[in-house]
Coordinates of C-alpha atoms and ligand atoms in Angstrom, one line a residue:
M1 CA 11.7 28.8 -4.1
T2 CA 13.5 26.5 -1.9
R3 CA 16.4 24.3 -3.0
T4 CA 15.2 21.6 -5.7
M5 CA 15.0 18.5 -3.5
T6 CA 15.6 14.9 -4.7
G7 CA 12.3 12.7 -4.8
R8 CA 13.7 11.0 -1.7
D9 CA 14.1 14.1 0.3
R10 CA 10.8 15.6 -0.9
F11 CA 8.8 12.4 0.2
L12 CA 10.8 11.7 3.4
T13 CA 10.1 15.8 4.5
A14 CA 6.4 15.4 4.0
V15 CA 6.4 12.1 5.9
R16 CA 7.9 14.2 9.0
R17 CA 5.4 16.9 8.1
E18 CA 7.7 19.5 7.3
Q19 CA 7.6 21.6 3.8
P20 CA 9.0 20.1 0.5
D21 CA 10.0 22.0 -2.4
R22 CA 7.1 20.3 -3.9
T23 CA 4.6 17.6 -3.2
P24 CA 5.6 14.2 -3.5
V25 CA 3.6 11.6 -5.8
W26 CA 3.2 8.0 -6.5
F27 CA 0.7 5.9 -7.6
M28 CA -0.6 2.8 -5.9
R29 CA -0.3 -0.3 -8.4
Q30 CA 2.1 2.2 -10.7
A31 CA 4.1 -0.8 -11.4
G32 CA 2.0 -3.0 -13.1
R33 CA -0.2 -3.8 -16.2
C34 CA -0.7 0.0 -17.6
L35 CA 3.1 0.0 -18.3
P36 CA 3.7 -1.9 -21.9
E37 CA 7.3 -2.4 -20.6
Y38 CA 5.9 -4.4 -17.7
R39 CA 3.5 -6.2 -19.9
E40 CA 6.8 -7.3 -22.1
L41 CA 8.5 -8.5 -18.8
R42 CA 5.5 -10.5 -17.9
K43 CA 5.4 -12.2 -21.4
R44 CA 8.4 -14.3 -20.4
H45 CA 8.0 -14.7 -16.4
P46 CA 5.2 -15.3 -14.3
F47 CA 4.1 -13.0 -11.9
L48 CA 5.3 -14.8 -9.1
E49 CA 8.7 -15.3 -10.8
V50 CA 9.3 -11.7 -10.9
A51 CA 8.4 -11.2 -7.6
R52 CA 10.5 -13.8 -6.1
T53 CA 13.8 -12.8 -8.5
P54 CA 15.4 -9.7 -7.0
E55 CA 16.7 -8.6 -10.7
L56 CA 13.5 -8.9 -12.0
A57 CA 11.5 -7.4 -9.1
A58 CA 13.9 -4.4 -9.0
R59 CA 13.6 -3.8 -13.1
A60 CA 9.7 -3.8 -12.3
T61 CA 10.0 -1.4 -9.4
L62 CA 12.2 1.1 -11.8
M63 CA 9.7 1.1 -14.5
P64 CA 7.3 3.5 -13.1
V65 CA 10.2 5.7 -11.8
D66 CA 12.1 6.3 -15.3
R67 CA 8.8 7.0 -17.1
F68 CA 6.7 8.8 -14.8
G69 CA 9.1 10.6 -12.6
V70 CA 7.5 9.6 -9.3
D71 CA 8.9 10.4 -6.1
G72 CA 7.7 7.0 -4.4
A73 CA 9.2 3.6 -5.8
V74 CA 6.8 0.9 -4.3
L75 CA 8.8 -2.7 -4.6
F76 CA 7.3 -4.7 -6.8
A77 CA 6.4 -7.7 -4.9
D78 CA 2.8 -8.6 -3.0
I79 CA 0.5 -8.8 -0.1
M80 CA 0.6 -12.7 0.1
L81 CA 4.6 -13.4 -0.3
P82 CA 5.0 -13.8 3.5
L83 CA 2.3 -16.6 3.4
E84 CA 4.6 -19.0 2.0
S85 CA 7.0 -18.4 5.2
M86 CA 3.8 -18.9 7.5
G87 CA 3.1 -22.3 5.7
V88 CA 0.4 -21.5 3.9
P89 CA 0.8 -22.0 0.0
F90 CA -1.2 -19.6 -2.4
E91 CA -1.0 -18.9 -6.0
I92 CA -2.1 -15.4 -7.9
Q93 CA -4.9 -16.4 -10.8
P94 CA -4.8 -14.2 -13.6
G95 CA -7.7 -12.0 -13.5
V96 CA -8.7 -13.4 -10.3
G97 CA -6.3 -12.6 -7.4
P98 CA -5.2 -14.8 -4.6
V99 CA -6.3 -18.1 -4.2
I100 CA -5.5 -20.5 -1.2
A101 CA -6.5 -24.3 -1.9
D102 CA -6.7 -24.7 1.9
P103 CA -8.5 -21.8 3.5
I104 CA -7.4 -21.5 7.5
R105 CA -10.6 -22.0 8.9
T106 CA -10.1 -24.2 11.9
A107 CA -8.2 -24.4 15.0
A108 CA -5.8 -26.8 13.8
A109 CA -5.0 -24.7 10.5
V110 CA -4.2 -21.5 12.7
D111 CA -2.1 -23.2 15.2
A112 CA 0.3 -24.5 12.2
I113 CA 0.8 -21.0 11.2
R114 CA 4.5 -20.5 11.5
V115 CA 6.1 -17.0 12.2
A116 CA 9.1 -16.9 10.6
E117 CA 11.9 -14.4 10.4
P118 CA 12.1 -12.5 6.8
E119 CA 15.8 -13.5 6.3
E120 CA 14.6 -17.2 6.4
G121 CA 10.7 -16.8 4.5
T122 CA 11.2 -14.2 2.0
P123 CA 15.1 -13.4 1.6
Y124 CA 14.5 -12.4 -2.0
V125 CA 12.3 -9.2 -0.8
L126 CA 15.2 -8.3 1.2
E127 CA 17.3 -8.9 -1.6
A128 CA 15.2 -6.6 -4.1
L129 CA 15.3 -3.8 -1.7
R130 CA 19.0 -3.9 -1.2
L131 CA 19.8 -3.7 -4.8
L132 CA 16.7 -1.2 -5.3
R133 CA 18.3 1.3 -2.5
R134 CA 21.8 1.0 -4.5
E135 CA 20.1 1.7 -7.8
L136 CA 18.1 4.4 -6.5
D137 CA 20.4 6.5 -5.1
G138 CA 17.7 9.0 -3.7
R139 CA 16.1 9.5 -6.8
A140 CA 13.0 8.2 -5.0
A141 CA 12.0 7.0 -1.6
L142 CA 12.0 3.3 -1.4
L143 CA 8.9 2.0 -0.2
G144 CA 8.1 -1.3 1.4
F145 CA 4.7 -2.7 2.3
A146 CA 2.7 -5.5 3.9
G147 CA -0.9 -6.4 4.1
A148 CA -2.8 -5.5 7.6
P149 CA -3.9 -8.4 9.3
F150 CA -7.5 -7.9 8.7
T151 CA -7.0 -7.6 5.0
M152 CA -4.6 -11.0 5.4
A153 CA -7.2 -13.2 7.3
C154 CA -9.8 -12.0 4.4
Y155 CA -7.9 -14.1 2.1
L156 CA -6.5 -16.6 4.5
V157 CA -10.0 -17.6 6.0
E158 CA -12.2 -17.1 2.5
G159 CA -9.4 -18.6 0.3
R160 CA -10.2 -16.1 -2.6
P161 CA -11.1 -12.9 -3.3
S162 CA -14.7 -12.0 -2.2
K163 CA -17.1 -8.8 -2.3
E164 CA -18.5 -9.7 1.7
Y165 CA -15.8 -12.1 2.8
P166 CA -18.9 -14.1 4.8
S167 CA -16.5 -16.9 6.3
T168 CA -14.0 -14.4 7.4
K169 CA -16.7 -12.3 9.4
A170 CA -18.3 -16.0 10.7
M171 CA -15.1 -16.7 12.4
M172 CA -14.7 -13.0 13.5
Y173 CA -18.0 -12.8 15.0
G174 CA -18.4 -16.7 15.8
E175 CA -15.3 -17.7 17.1
P176 CA -13.7 -14.7 18.5
E177 CA -11.0 -16.4 20.3
L178 CA -9.8 -18.4 17.3
W179 CA -10.0 -14.8 15.2
H180 CA -7.7 -13.3 18.0
R181 CA -5.3 -16.1 17.6
L182 CA -5.2 -15.7 13.8
M183 CA -4.7 -12.3 14.1
R184 CA -2.0 -12.5 16.9
A185 CA 0.3 -14.8 14.0
I186 CA -0.3 -12.7 11.5
T187 CA 0.6 -9.8 13.3
D188 CA 3.8 -10.8 14.8
T189 CA 5.0 -11.9 11.2
T190 CA 4.0 -8.7 9.7
I191 CA 5.9 -7.0 12.5
L192 CA 9.4 -9.0 11.6
Y193 CA 8.6 -8.9 7.9
L194 CA 8.5 -4.6 8.1
K195 CA 11.2 -4.4 10.1
G196 CA 13.5 -6.8 7.9
Q197 CA 12.0 -4.6 5.1
A198 CA 13.6 -0.9 6.9
E199 CA 16.9 -2.9 7.9
A200 CA 17.0 -3.9 4.2
G201 CA 16.4 -0.4 2.9
A202 CA 12.9 0.6 2.9
D203 CA 12.6 4.5 3.3
V204 CA 9.1 4.5 4.4
V205 CA 6.3 1.3 5.0
Q206 CA 2.8 1.3 4.0
L207 CA 0.0 -1.2 5.4
F208 CA -2.5 -2.4 3.2
D209 CA -5.6 -2.9 4.6
S210 CA -7.7 -2.9 1.1
W211 CA -11.0 -4.6 2.7
L212 CA -11.3 -2.8 6.2
G213 CA -14.3 -0.7 4.5
L214 CA -16.2 -4.0 5.3
L215 CA -16.4 -3.5 9.0
N216 CA -18.2 -0.7 11.4
V217 CA -16.5 1.2 14.0
S218 CA -17.6 -1.0 17.0
S219 CA -16.3 -4.3 15.0
Y220 CA -12.9 -2.4 14.1
R221 CA -12.4 -1.6 17.7
E222 CA -12.9 -5.0 18.9
Y223 CA -11.5 -7.2 16.5
V224 CA -8.5 -5.2 14.3
Q225 CA -7.6 -2.2 15.7
P226 CA -5.7 -3.8 18.6
Y227 CA -3.2 -5.5 16.1
T228 CA -2.9 -2.3 13.6
T229 CA -1.8 -0.6 16.8
Q230 CA 0.7 -2.8 18.1
I231 CA 2.4 -2.8 14.5
F232 CA 2.8 1.0 13.8
T233 CA 3.6 0.9 17.8
S234 CA 6.5 -1.9 17.2
L235 CA 7.5 0.7 14.3
K236 CA 7.9 3.7 15.7
G237 CA 11.4 5.2 15.7
I238 CA 12.7 2.6 13.2
V239 CA 10.7 3.4 9.7
P240 CA 7.9 5.8 8.9
T241 CA 4.6 4.5 8.1
V242 CA 1.5 4.8 5.9
H243 CA -1.9 3.2 6.7
F244 CA -4.1 2.3 3.5
S245 CA -7.3 1.3 3.2
T246 CA -10.5 2.4 1.1
G247 CA -14.1 2.8 1.9
T248 CA -13.3 3.4 5.6
V249 CA -15.1 6.9 6.0
Q250 CA -17.0 5.4 9.0
L251 CA -13.4 4.8 10.5
L252 CA -11.3 7.6 9.6
E253 CA -10.9 8.8 13.7
A254 CA -10.4 4.9 14.8
I255 CA -7.8 4.3 12.1
G256 CA -5.8 7.7 13.0
E257 CA -5.9 6.5 16.6
T258 CA -3.2 3.3 15.5
G259 CA -0.5 5.5 15.3
P260 CA 0.5 5.8 11.7
D261 CA 2.5 8.7 10.3
V262 CA 0.5 9.1 7.1
V263 CA -3.3 8.2 6.3
S264 CA -4.1 7.1 2.8
V265 CA -7.7 8.1 2.1
D266 CA -9.5 7.4 -1.1
W267 CA -11.8 9.8 -3.0
R268 CA -15.1 9.4 -1.0
L269 CA -14.4 12.3 1.2
P270 CA -12.7 15.8 0.2
I271 CA -8.7 15.4 1.0
D272 CA -9.2 18.5 3.7
E273 CA -12.4 17.2 5.0
A274 CA -10.7 13.6 6.1
W275 CA -7.5 15.6 7.5
E276 CA -9.5 17.4 9.7
R277 CA -11.5 14.6 11.0
L278 CA -8.1 13.0 11.5
G279 CA -7.4 16.3 13.9
H280 CA -4.5 17.1 11.6
R281 CA -2.6 14.7 13.7
T282 CA -1.3 12.8 10.8
G283 CA 0.1 13.3 7.4
M284 CA -2.4 12.4 4.5
Q285 CA -1.7 10.6 1.4
G286 CA -4.3 10.9 -1.4
N287 CA -7.1 11.2 -3.1
L288 CA -7.6 11.3 -6.6
D289 CA -10.3 8.5 -8.1
P290 CA -8.3 6.2 -10.4
A291 CA -11.4 6.2 -12.6
R292 CA -10.6 10.1 -13.1
L293 CA -7.8 8.9 -15.0
M294 CA -10.0 7.5 -17.8
A295 CA -11.3 11.1 -18.6
P296 CA -9.8 13.8 -20.7
W297 CA -6.7 15.6 -19.5
E298 CA -8.8 18.8 -18.4
S299 CA -10.7 16.8 -16.1
I300 CA -7.7 15.2 -14.5
R301 CA -6.1 18.2 -14.1
G302 CA -9.0 20.3 -12.5
A303 CA -9.2 17.0 -10.0
A304 CA -6.1 17.4 -9.2
D305 CA -6.2 21.1 -8.8
D306 CA -8.8 20.7 -6.6
I307 CA -7.3 18.3 -4.2
L308 CA -4.0 20.9 -4.2
D309 CA -6.2 23.7 -3.4
R310 CA -7.9 21.8 -0.5
V311 CA -4.6 20.8 1.1
D312 CA -3.7 24.3 0.6
N313 CA 0.1 23.8 1.4
R314 CA -0.4 22.4 4.8
P315 CA 2.7 20.4 5.3
G316 CA 2.4 16.2 5.4
H317 CA 0.6 15.7 2.0
V318 CA 1.8 13.0 -0.5
F319 CA -0.3 13.0 -3.6
N320 CA -1.6 9.5 -4.7
L321 CA -4.7 8.1 -6.1
G322 CA -7.4 6.6 -3.7
H323 CA -6.9 2.9 -5.1
G324 CA -5.0 0.9 -7.5
I325 CA -4.3 2.4 -11.3
M326 CA -6.5 0.5 -13.8
P327 CA -5.0 -1.5 -16.2
Q328 CA -6.3 0.4 -19.3
T329 CA -4.7 3.8 -18.0
D330 CA -2.9 5.7 -20.3
P331 CA 0.8 6.0 -19.3
D332 CA 1.0 9.4 -20.3
K333 CA -1.4 10.7 -18.2
L334 CA 0.1 9.8 -15.3
A335 CA 3.3 11.3 -16.7
R336 CA 1.5 14.5 -17.2
L337 CA -0.2 14.0 -13.6
V338 CA 3.1 13.9 -12.1
Q339 CA 4.8 17.3 -14.0
H340 CA 1.7 19.3 -13.3
V341 CA 1.6 18.0 -9.4
H342 CA 5.1 18.8 -9.1
L343 CA 4.4 22.5 -10.8
G344 CA 1.4 23.3 -9.2
S345 CA 3.1 22.4 -5.9
A346 CA 6.5 24.0 -6.2
R347 CA 7.1 26.5 -3.2
Ligands
CP3_401 O1 2.8 -0.6 -8.1 C1 2.8 -1.5 -7.1 O2 1.9 -1.1 -6.4 C2 3.3 -3.2 -7.6 C3 3.3 -3.9 -6.2 C4 2.2 -4.3 -5.6 C5 1.3 -5.5 -6.2 N1 0.3 -6.2 -5.3 C6 1.7 -6.4 -7.6 C7 0.9 -7.1 -8.1 C8 1.6 -4.0 -4.5 C9 1.7 -2.7 -3.8 C10 0.1 -5.0 -4.1 C11 -0.6 -5.0 -3.2 C12 -1.6 -5.8 -2.8 N2 -1.9 -7.4 -3.7 C13 -2.6 -5.4 -2.5 C14 -3.1 -4.3 -1.9 C15 -3.5 -2.8 -2.5 C16 -4.8 -3.3 -3.2 O3 -5.1 -3.3 -4.2 O4 -5.9 -2.8 -2.2 C17 -3.7 -6.5 -2.4 C18 -5.3 -6.5 -2.2 C19 -3.0 -7.7 -3.5 C20 -3.7 -8.9 -3.8 C21 -3.5 -9.2 -5.1 N3 -2.6 -9.5 -6.1 C22 -4.5 -8.6 -6.0 C23 -6.0 -8.3 -5.6 C24 -3.7 -9.2 -7.2 C25 -4.7 -8.4 -8.3 C26 -5.3 -9.3 -9.6 C27 -5.6 -9.5 -11.0 O5 -5.0 -10.3 -11.8 O6 -6.5 -8.3 -11.0 C28 -2.8 -9.5 -7.2 C29 -1.8 -9.6 -8.3 C30 -0.5 -8.8 -8.7 N4 0.1 -8.2 -7.7 C31 -0.3 -8.2 -10.1 C32 0.3 -7.1 -9.5 C33 1.0 -6.1 -10.6 C34 -1.1 -8.5 -11.1 C35 -0.5 -9.8 -11.8 C36 -0.1 -9.6 -12.7 O7 0.6 -9.2 -13.6 O8 -0.7 -10.5 -13.9

């Protein structure tokens, strides 16, 4: 067996597609409502106050590292935070999600969007990363993130969570020139934001394109892919990158072309099949169904073993869920799952 690595080494080795001592693990939405200590913190502070106060954000980030022993510490923040620096006020409504009172639907609104440096627009995000880099001291890789242009455009144009995002698609198909201007502004902000996070100490950055599954491949290529590609190209050599989406079986090859170091997939395809479709040119993150965690341990273990069997020690795997932890998940099962993946993949 190889020397035991720190969580950070394990994660970064996998991202380079070399062989770590065991498979690194983290969970989408690990710092959130499934943890009693997080719910306690939230009784005293509203969500955005936690996200905008570096000491509180750092505390929430460390909770799942302490409790689950995960190899990745995802910054406690939200994809909506940079909107403030873009001049777009928003709120997060409990049980609803992000809401923008004045959605961006006109040329005047698109042209009013500012592209700001993160030091000026979201200094608290950078400060939280600096604090965490010191506190983690290699225990886990520090993960920064941003919303991808398409998913950000969905919130900006629709103004609130939606199933189909009809206003967003109406702009994309009906006013393509305006759409491209909007995507350009979001892309420019995102590049500055992620570069700032890397400078402040993020080891890896993840780009969340949560609503990408709404598109077919030709729309993706025309309206979205160039922007995603530009983001990953700008970060090459600066910080390793992960592309995240769900429900995108139809887009996998096109996502691979955008140039991330790792592609995160949900549970809809077996992980080996998804990796094969990507031509094994990237690392692979995933892909347990978060609802599986509602089942008894034997069922969870079986599904985790199936993922490890399919990966079959191919270097470049980061174990994760296909989407976020559900708030009703039993945290003890998550801790057990981390141990199980570590033991089951020990090399
Ligand atoms: O562990 C982590 O992943 C913590 C950090 C994190 C949050 N949001 C904290 C949060 C991350 C990585 C995000 C990303 C995010 N935010 C995405 C992309 C990932 C995905 O889920 O697809 C999206 C689409 C958002 C927008 C957003 N913010 C939603 C949909 C919600 C949930 C609304 C709800 O109440 O169900 C939020 C709020 C939010 N962001 C919460 C947390 C912990 C819940 C707020 C609370 O504590 O009440």
